[in-house]
Coordinates of C-alpha atoms in Angstrom, one line a residue:
X1 CA -61.7 126.3 148.5
X2 CA -60.5 127.7 151.8
X3 CA -56.9 127.1 152.9
X4 CA -56.5 124.3 155.4
X5 CA -56.2 125.3 159.1
X6 CA -53.3 122.9 159.8
X7 CA -49.9 122.8 158.1
X8 CA -49.5 120.2 155.3
X9 CA -47.3 117.3 156.1
X10 CA -44.5 116.9 153.6
X11 CA -42.5 113.8 153.6
X12 CA -38.7 114.4 153.7
X13 CA -37.6 110.8 153.3
X14 CA -34.0 109.9 152.9
X15 CA -33.2 107.4 150.2
X16 CA -34.3 103.9 151.4
X17 CA -36.2 105.3 154.4
X18 CA -39.7 104.2 155.2
X19 CA -42.5 106.3 156.6
X20 CA -44.6 104.0 158.8
X21 CA -48.3 104.6 159.6
X22 CA -47.3 105.3 163.2
X23 CA -44.8 107.9 162.2
X24 CA -47.2 109.5 159.8
X25 CA -50.0 109.7 162.4
X26 CA -47.5 111.2 164.8
X27 CA -46.7 113.9 162.2
X28 CA -50.5 114.7 161.8
X29 CA -51.1 114.9 165.5
X30 CA -48.1 117.2 165.9
X31 CA -49.2 119.5 163.1
X32 CA -52.7 119.8 164.6
X33 CA -51.3 120.6 168.0
X34 CA -48.9 123.2 166.7
X35 CA -51.6 124.9 164.7
X36 CA -53.7 125.4 167.8
X37 CA -50.9 126.9 170.0
X38 CA -51.2 130.5 171.3
X39 CA -49.5 132.9 168.9
X40 CA -46.6 133.7 171.2
X41 CA -45.8 129.9 171.6
X42 CA -46.4 129.3 168.0
X43 CA -43.7 131.8 167.2
X44 CA -41.3 130.0 169.4
X45 CA -41.9 126.7 167.7
X46 CA -41.7 128.1 164.1
X47 CA -39.0 130.8 164.4
X48 CA -35.8 130.2 162.5
X49 CA -33.8 131.3 165.5
X50 CA -34.0 128.7 168.3
X51 CA -36.0 130.1 171.2
X52 CA -35.4 129.4 174.9
X53 CA -37.2 126.3 175.9
X54 CA -40.2 126.6 178.2
X55 CA -39.8 125.1 181.7
X56 CA -42.6 123.1 183.3
X57 CA -43.4 123.3 186.9
X58 CA -45.8 120.4 187.6
X59 CA -47.7 120.4 190.9
X60 CA -49.7 117.4 192.2
X61 CA -51.7 116.9 195.3
X62 CA -53.2 113.7 196.8
X63 CA -56.8 113.1 197.6
X64 CA -57.8 116.7 197.0
X65 CA -61.3 117.2 195.6
X66 CA -62.5 120.5 194.1
X67 CA -62.5 122.1 197.5
X68 CA -60.6 125.3 196.5
X69 CA -61.6 128.9 196.8
X70 CA -61.4 129.4 193.0
X71 CA -63.8 126.4 192.5
X72 CA -66.3 127.8 195.0
X73 CA -65.4 125.5 197.9
X74 CA -68.6 124.2 199.6
X75 CA -66.8 124.3 202.9
X76 CA -65.1 127.6 202.4
X77 CA -61.5 126.4 201.9
X78 CA -59.0 129.3 201.7
X79 CA -56.5 128.8 198.9
X80 CA -55.1 132.2 197.9
X81 CA -52.0 130.9 196.0
X82 CA -54.0 128.5 193.9
X83 CA -56.7 131.1 193.4
X84 CA -53.9 133.5 192.1
X85 CA -52.6 130.7 189.8
X86 CA -56.1 130.2 188.4
X87 CA -56.3 134.0 187.6
X88 CA -53.0 133.7 185.7
X89 CA -54.0 130.7 183.7
X90 CA -57.0 128.6 182.7
X91 CA -59.1 126.9 185.3
X92 CA -60.6 123.7 184.0
X93 CA -63.9 123.3 185.9
X94 CA -64.8 120.0 184.4
X95 CA -61.6 117.9 184.6
X96 CA -61.9 114.2 185.5
X97 CA -59.5 111.6 186.7
X98 CA -59.6 108.2 185.0
X99 CA -59.7 106.1 188.2
X100 CA -60.5 107.1 191.8
X101 CA -57.4 105.6 193.3
X102 CA -53.8 106.9 193.5
X103 CA -51.8 104.4 191.4
X104 CA -54.1 103.8 188.5
X105 CA -54.9 107.5 188.2
X106 CA -51.3 108.6 188.2
X107 CA -50.2 105.8 185.8
X108 CA -52.9 106.9 183.4
X109 CA -52.0 110.6 183.7
X110 CA -48.2 110.0 183.3
X111 CA -48.6 107.8 180.2
X112 CA -51.7 109.4 178.5
X113 CA -53.3 105.9 178.4
X114 CA -56.6 104.9 179.8
X115 CA -56.5 102.4 182.8
X116 CA -58.0 99.9 180.4
X117 CA -54.8 100.2 178.3
X118 CA -52.2 100.5 181.1
X119 CA -53.7 97.4 182.9
X120 CA -53.0 99.2 186.2
X121 CA -56.2 98.8 188.1
X122 CA -55.0 98.8 191.7
X123 CA -52.2 100.2 193.9
X124 CA -49.9 97.1 193.8
X125 CA -48.3 97.2 190.3
X126 CA -46.1 99.7 188.5
X127 CA -47.0 100.6 184.9
X128 CA -43.3 100.2 184.1
X129 CA -43.3 96.5 185.0
X130 CA -46.1 96.0 182.5
X131 CA -44.8 98.3 179.7
X132 CA -41.0 98.5 179.7
X133 CA -41.0 100.5 176.4
X134 CA -43.5 103.2 177.3
X135 CA -42.2 106.8 177.7
X136 CA -43.7 108.5 180.7
X137 CA -44.3 112.3 180.8
X138 CA -41.2 113.4 182.7
X139 CA -39.1 110.8 180.8
X140 CA -40.1 112.5 177.5
X141 CA -38.7 115.8 178.8
X142 CA -35.6 114.1 180.1
X143 CA -34.9 112.5 176.7
X144 CA -35.4 115.8 174.9
X145 CA -32.8 118.2 176.5
X146 CA -34.5 118.9 179.8
X147 CA -33.3 118.2 183.3
X148 CA -36.2 116.2 184.9
X149 CA -36.5 116.8 188.7
X150 CA -38.7 115.1 191.2
X151 CA -39.6 116.0 194.8
X152 CA -42.5 114.4 196.7
X153 CA -45.2 112.1 195.3
X154 CA -45.6 112.2 191.5
X155 CA -46.0 108.5 190.8
X156 CA -47.6 106.3 193.4
X157 CA -45.6 105.7 196.6
X158 CA -43.0 103.0 196.1
X159 CA -43.7 102.7 192.4
X160 CA -41.7 105.6 191.0
X161 CA -40.5 105.4 187.4
X162 CA -36.7 104.7 187.2
X163 CA -36.6 106.1 183.7
X164 CA -38.3 109.4 184.5
X165 CA -35.9 111.5 186.5
X166 CA -32.5 113.1 186.1
X167 CA -32.6 113.9 189.8
X168 CA -34.9 112.7 192.5
X169 CA -35.5 109.0 191.8
X170 CA -35.5 107.0 195.0
X171 CA -35.9 110.0 197.2
X172 CA -38.7 110.2 199.8
X173 CA -42.2 110.5 198.5
X174 CA -43.9 112.3 201.3
X175 CA -43.8 109.4 203.9
X176 CA -42.3 109.8 207.3
X177 CA -43.0 111.5 210.6
X178 CA -45.3 114.5 210.8
X179 CA -43.8 116.4 213.7
X180 CA -47.0 117.1 215.6
X181 CA -49.6 115.5 217.8
X182 CA -52.9 113.8 217.4
X183 CA -56.0 115.8 218.4
X184 CA -58.6 114.2 220.6
X185 CA -62.2 114.7 219.2
X186 CA -65.4 113.9 221.1
X187 CA -67.1 111.1 219.3
X188 CA -70.7 112.1 219.7
X189 CA -73.7 109.8 219.1
X190 CA -73.5 107.3 216.3
X191 CA -76.4 105.1 215.1
X192 CA -75.9 101.3 215.2
X193 CA -74.0 99.7 212.3
X194 CA -76.4 98.6 209.5
X195 CA -76.2 94.9 208.7
X196 CA -75.1 95.5 205.1
X197 CA -71.9 97.4 206.0
X198 CA -68.9 95.3 205.4
X199 CA -65.9 94.8 207.7
X200 CA -62.7 96.7 206.9
X201 CA -60.1 95.0 204.7
X202 CA -57.1 93.7 206.5
X203 CA -54.8 96.4 205.0
X204 CA -57.2 99.1 206.0
X205 CA -57.4 97.8 209.6
X206 CA -53.6 98.0 209.8
X207 CA -53.7 101.5 208.4
X208 CA -56.4 102.8 210.7
X209 CA -54.3 103.7 213.8
X210 CA -52.2 106.3 211.9
X211 CA -54.6 107.2 209.1
X212 CA -57.9 107.6 210.9
X213 CA -56.9 110.5 213.1
X214 CA -56.4 114.3 213.1
X215 CA -52.9 115.7 213.4
X216 CA -51.9 119.2 214.5
X217 CA -48.4 119.9 213.1
X218 CA -45.8 121.8 215.0
X219 CA -44.8 125.3 213.9
X220 CA -45.3 125.7 210.1
X221 CA -45.1 122.0 209.6
X222 CA -41.3 121.9 209.2
X223 CA -41.3 118.3 210.5
X224 CA -43.6 117.0 207.8
X225 CA -42.4 115.7 204.4
X226 CA -44.6 118.1 202.5
X227 CA -42.6 121.0 203.9
X228 CA -39.4 119.3 202.8
X229 CA -41.0 118.7 199.3
X230 CA -41.5 122.4 198.9
X231 CA -38.0 123.2 200.2
X232 CA -36.5 120.8 197.7
X233 CA -38.4 122.3 194.8
X234 CA -37.1 125.7 195.8
X235 CA -33.6 124.4 195.9
X236 CA -34.0 122.8 192.4
X237 CA -35.3 126.1 190.9
X238 CA -32.2 127.9 192.2
X239 CA -29.9 125.2 191.1
X240 CA -31.3 124.6 187.6
X241 CA -32.6 128.1 186.7
X242 CA -30.2 128.4 183.8
X243 CA -31.3 125.2 182.0
X244 CA -34.7 124.0 180.8
X245 CA -36.3 121.9 183.5
X246 CA -39.4 119.7 184.1
X247 CA -40.0 119.9 187.9
X248 CA -42.5 117.5 189.4
X249 CA -43.5 118.7 192.9
X250 CA -46.0 116.4 194.6
X251 CA -47.7 117.0 198.0
X252 CA -49.3 114.2 199.8
X253 CA -51.8 116.3 201.7
X254 CA -54.7 116.4 202.2
X255 CA -54.4 112.5 202.1
X256 CA -55.2 110.9 205.4
X257 CA -54.4 111.5 208.1
X258 CA -55.6 115.1 207.6
X259 CA -53.1 117.4 209.3
X260 CA -52.1 121.1 209.4
X261 CA -50.3 123.6 211.6
X262 CA -52.6 125.2 214.2
X263 CA -52.7 128.6 212.3
X264 CA -54.4 126.9 209.4
X265 CA -56.9 125.1 211.6
X266 CA -57.7 128.5 213.1
X267 CA -58.9 129.7 209.7
X268 CA -62.1 127.6 210.2
X269 CA -64.8 127.5 212.8
X270 CA -66.0 124.0 213.1
X271 CA -69.4 125.2 214.2
X272 CA -70.0 126.9 210.9
X273 CA -69.3 123.8 208.8
X274 CA -72.6 122.4 207.4
X275 CA -72.7 118.8 206.3
X276 CA -74.2 117.9 203.0
X277 CA -77.9 116.8 202.9
X278 CA -76.9 113.2 202.0
X279 CA -74.5 112.9 205.0
X280 CA -74.8 109.5 206.6
X281 CA -73.0 108.0 209.6
X282 CA -72.3 104.7 207.7
X283 CA -71.9 103.9 204.0
X284 CA -75.5 104.1 202.7
X285 CA -77.1 103.2 199.4
X286 CA -80.0 105.7 199.0
X287 CA -83.4 104.6 197.7
X288 CA -83.4 104.3 194.0
X289 CA -79.6 103.8 193.7
X290 CA -77.9 100.5 192.7
X291 CA -76.2 98.7 195.5
X292 CA -73.0 98.6 193.5
X293 CA -72.8 102.4 193.5
X294 CA -71.6 102.5 197.1
X295 CA -68.6 100.6 198.4
X296 CA -70.0 99.4 201.8
X297 CA -66.8 100.1 203.7
X298 CA -64.5 103.1 204.2
X299 CA -60.8 102.8 203.4
X300 CA -59.3 106.2 204.6
X301 CA -61.3 107.6 207.5
X302 CA -63.9 106.2 209.8
X303 CA -62.5 102.8 209.1
X304 CA -64.8 100.2 210.6
X305 CA -66.7 102.7 212.6
X306 CA -69.5 105.2 212.1
X307 CA -69.2 109.0 211.9
X308 CA -71.0 111.2 214.4
X309 CA -72.0 114.7 213.2
X310 CA -69.5 116.3 215.6
X311 CA -66.6 114.2 214.5
X312 CA -67.5 114.6 210.9
X313 CA -67.3 118.3 211.1
X314 CA -63.9 118.1 212.9
X315 CA -62.6 115.9 210.1
X316 CA -63.8 118.2 207.4
X317 CA -62.3 121.2 209.2
X318 CA -58.9 119.5 209.4
X319 CA -59.2 118.3 205.7
X320 CA -59.7 121.9 204.4
X321 CA -57.0 123.2 206.8
X322 CA -54.7 120.6 205.2
X323 CA -55.7 121.9 201.8
X324 CA -54.8 125.5 202.9
X325 CA -51.4 124.3 204.2
X326 CA -50.7 122.5 200.8
X327 CA -51.7 125.8 199.1
X328 CA -49.2 127.6 201.4
X329 CA -46.4 125.2 200.5
X330 CA -47.2 125.6 196.8
X331 CA -47.1 129.4 197.3
X332 CA -43.6 129.1 198.6
X333 CA -42.4 127.4 195.5
X334 CA -44.2 129.8 193.2
X335 CA -42.6 132.7 195.1
X336 CA -39.2 131.3 194.3
X337 CA -40.1 130.9 190.6
X338 CA -41.0 134.6 190.6
X339 CA -37.8 135.6 192.5
X340 CA -35.7 133.9 189.9
X341 CA -37.6 135.7 187.1
X342 CA -38.8 132.4 185.5
X343 CA -42.5 132.8 185.5
X344 CA -42.7 134.2 182.0
X345 CA -40.9 131.2 180.6
X346 CA -42.5 128.5 182.7
X347 CA -45.7 126.5 182.2
X348 CA -47.3 125.9 185.6
X349 CA -49.7 123.0 186.1
X350 CA -51.7 122.0 189.1
X351 CA -53.7 118.8 189.2
X352 CA -54.8 116.2 191.8
X353 CA -54.9 112.4 191.4
X354 CA -58.6 112.0 192.2
X355 CA -61.5 113.4 194.2
X356 CA -62.8 112.5 197.6
X357 CA -66.1 112.1 199.5
X358 CA -66.4 113.8 202.8
X359 CA -69.4 111.9 204.3
X360 CA -71.7 112.1 201.3
X361 CA -73.8 108.9 201.4
X362 CA -71.6 107.9 204.3
X363 CA -68.4 107.6 202.3
X364 CA -65.0 108.9 203.6
X365 CA -62.7 107.9 200.8
X366 CA -62.2 108.0 197.0
X367 CA -62.0 104.3 196.4
X368 CA -64.9 103.0 194.4
X369 CA -66.5 106.4 194.0
X370 CA -67.9 107.0 190.5
X371 CA -69.8 110.0 191.7
X372 CA -68.8 113.6 190.8
X373 CA -66.9 114.2 194.0
X374 CA -64.9 111.0 193.5
X375 CA -63.7 111.7 190.0
X376 CA -63.9 115.4 189.3
X377 CA -60.5 117.0 190.2
X378 CA -59.0 120.5 190.1
X379 CA -56.7 121.3 187.1
X380 CA -55.1 124.7 186.4
X381 CA -52.7 125.5 183.6
X382 CA -50.9 128.7 183.4
X383 CA -49.1 129.0 180.0
X384 CA -47.1 132.1 179.1
X385 CA -48.9 134.0 176.3
X386 CA -52.0 131.8 176.2
X387 CA -55.1 133.9 175.1
X388 CA -57.3 132.1 177.6
X389 CA -55.4 133.0 180.7
X390 CA -57.6 134.4 183.4
X391 CA -60.7 132.4 182.3
X392 CA -62.4 129.2 183.3
X393 CA -63.2 126.4 180.9
X394 CA -66.4 124.3 181.3
X395 CA -65.6 121.7 178.6
X396 CA -65.2 118.1 179.6
X397 CA -61.5 117.2 179.8
X398 CA -59.5 114.4 181.3
X399 CA -56.3 114.2 183.3
X400 CA -54.7 112.1 180.6
X401 CA -54.9 115.1 178.3
X402 CA -52.1 116.8 180.3
X403 CA -49.3 114.8 178.7
X404 CA -50.0 115.6 175.0
X405 CA -50.8 119.2 175.9
X406 CA -47.4 119.8 177.6
X407 CA -45.5 117.9 174.9
X408 CA -47.1 119.9 172.2
X409 CA -46.6 123.3 173.9
X410 CA -42.9 122.5 174.4
X411 CA -42.4 121.3 170.9
X412 CA -41.5 117.7 171.9
X413 CA -42.2 114.6 169.8
X414 CA -45.8 113.4 169.9
X415 CA -47.1 109.8 169.9
X416 CA -50.2 108.5 168.2
X417 CA -50.4 105.9 171.0
X418 CA -51.4 108.5 173.5
X419 CA -55.1 108.5 174.3
X420 CA -55.3 112.0 175.6
X421 CA -56.0 115.1 173.5
X422 CA -54.1 118.3 173.4
X423 CA -55.8 121.1 175.3
X424 CA -54.1 123.8 173.4
X425 CA -57.3 124.9 171.6
X426 CA -59.0 125.4 175.0
X427 CA -55.9 127.3 176.4
X428 CA -56.3 129.6 173.5
X429 CA -60.1 129.8 173.7
X430 CA -61.7 128.2 176.8
X431 CA -65.1 128.3 175.1
X432 CA -64.0 126.6 171.9
X433 CA -66.1 123.8 170.5
X434 CA -65.2 120.5 172.2
X435 CA -67.2 117.3 171.9
X436 CA -65.2 114.8 174.0
X437 CA -66.8 113.0 177.0
X438 CA -64.7 112.2 180.1
X439 CA -64.5 108.7 181.5
X440 CA -63.6 107.1 184.8
X441 CA -63.5 103.4 185.8
X442 CA -63.3 101.4 189.0
X443 CA -62.0 97.9 189.6
X444 CA -62.6 96.1 192.9
X445 CA -60.2 93.2 192.2
X446 CA -57.6 94.9 190.1
X447 CA -58.4 92.7 187.1
X448 CA -61.9 93.4 185.9
X449 CA -64.0 96.5 185.7
X450 CA -66.6 97.0 188.4
X451 CA -68.0 100.2 186.9
X452 CA -67.6 102.8 184.2
X453 CA -68.7 106.4 184.4
X454 CA -69.1 108.9 181.5
X455 CA -69.5 112.7 181.9
X456 CA -70.9 114.8 179.1
X457 CA -71.8 118.5 179.3
X458 CA -75.4 117.6 180.0
X459 CA -75.2 114.3 181.9
X460 CA -73.3 112.1 184.4
X461 CA -73.9 108.4 183.9
X462 CA -72.4 105.3 185.5
X463 CA -73.0 101.6 184.8
X464 CA -72.0 98.7 187.0
X465 CA -71.1 95.1 186.2
X466 CA -70.9 93.5 182.8
X467 CA -73.3 95.2 180.4
X468 CA -74.8 97.1 183.3
X469 CA -76.2 94.0 185.0
X470 CA -75.6 95.5 188.5
X471 CA -77.5 98.7 187.8
X472 CA -76.9 102.3 186.5
X473 CA -77.0 105.9 187.7
X474 CA -78.0 109.0 185.7
X475 CA -77.8 112.5 187.0
X476 CA -78.4 116.0 185.7
X477 CA -75.6 117.9 187.3
X478 CA -77.2 121.3 186.5
X479 CA -80.4 120.6 188.5
X480 CA -79.0 118.0 190.9
X481 CA -75.3 118.9 191.7
X482 CA -75.3 116.8 194.8
X483 CA -76.5 113.7 193.0
X484 CA -79.5 113.1 195.2
X485 CA -81.9 111.6 192.6
X486 CA -81.0 108.7 190.3
X487 CA -82.8 109.2 187.0
X488 CA -81.7 105.9 185.4
X489 CA -85.0 104.0 186.0
X490 CA -87.2 106.9 184.9
X491 CA -88.8 106.0 181.6
X492 CA -88.5 109.5 180.1
X493 CA -84.7 109.1 180.2
X494 CA -84.6 105.7 178.5
X495 CA -83.1 107.0 175.3
X496 CA -80.5 109.1 177.2
X497 CA -79.4 106.1 179.2
X498 CA -79.2 103.9 176.0
X499 CA -76.9 106.5 174.4
X500 CA -74.7 106.8 177.4
X501 CA -74.7 103.1 178.1
X502 CA -73.3 102.5 174.6
X503 CA -70.4 104.8 175.4
X504 CA -69.5 103.1 178.6
X505 CA -69.7 99.7 177.1
X506 CA -67.4 100.7 174.2
X507 CA -65.0 102.1 176.7
X508 CA -65.1 98.9 178.9
X509 CA -64.5 96.8 175.8
X510 CA -61.0 98.4 175.4
X511 CA -59.8 96.5 178.5
X512 CA -57.0 94.3 177.3

């Protein structure tokens, strides 16, 4: 018989002690994670001589879809620093958020629990108020010998975790003046509003005057909070370079209002921007799609109004310029990490909270989108010594996998309550076998599930309403990457839909 691939678990009970099922499962999960670590990291975790702890530099961005150069940006976004990071690490090409909205997505990522477990299905409630005893990602590092630092937006604005940070709790989260001016854009011709388009929500109407505009920042953006976020991260690296740190650095851009200094806008010629084939002036349900698939109002841009072609192109230009500026700020932080000689001892992660639609099917938001662009998000992990560095990974992974991955790589205690999976095997071999679908959900009322989507290597499927009573969508991403044709009602895909429907319903049933 071949020797087992994972270390055996040997109980070392003290007299009178009890090994609970939960503790035992934690040991098993920990052993499996350690066994799959890259050799250099495995040596650190098993050496008799204590090794220097790995730092973690954890970047987040808000409302950024897979519009990066290293992801083959459709609109030609220039992101040299993120592209370089991807070359130094593993680029996960098929990573999915668990909810296309800021707070539920971040709560899931930071606790490695599905939204159905966190109970956070909207932007108004903190996971901490519902689960006082849960340990968040930065909190785990804080409780295990790390200094935990926050700058910018990591948890949702105003709902930061008081237990998470050694330094940074209660500081600004990217809100405040921008230090620039609004740009005037010629509206252009817009068709009349269709009768099924809904009026904006009251909160969105209040947000529209400052959100639904384009901003040109002064200078290099020194007046904007994101510039300050990067400056603070640089200060933290200098101050805490001699002790292990977990540094969360969260940029709010390209969240609306899209903005950037003029030199980043100058990177893009608005006349060369081509809208997608399914662009629509107003939220539009295409023929053959369930009505529930499209939220018939926009929440971020073009609030309560239609989009002309000319204005749509200007918005996209500013959105990708905003991404380039976020990339520039990230580059400033990485340059300091290198200047301090810390890159070889620091895990660097970049991820965003959810995707975004830029006029596809008339949608200018993330809210309610169970399409690929609403839930697929960039994720890059650069781990010192990982064999997979410099490669891309096409396996289906989820943002909630980040937590157990970082905990395992840094040798921290693992919990059987986490619902994510360690990505260590894929960091070692990005083409390794991996049979785990990715799930995303949407709730319109913050209490019940409106829709559930599942992504496998072959299919993307979404189902709406209890037991799919409000319709379904099936796409073949390889032949239809823009999701133009819904296959759910095609009889030849009946068995495929049945199999995927069972997955979504099992997932939905986990809502507490």
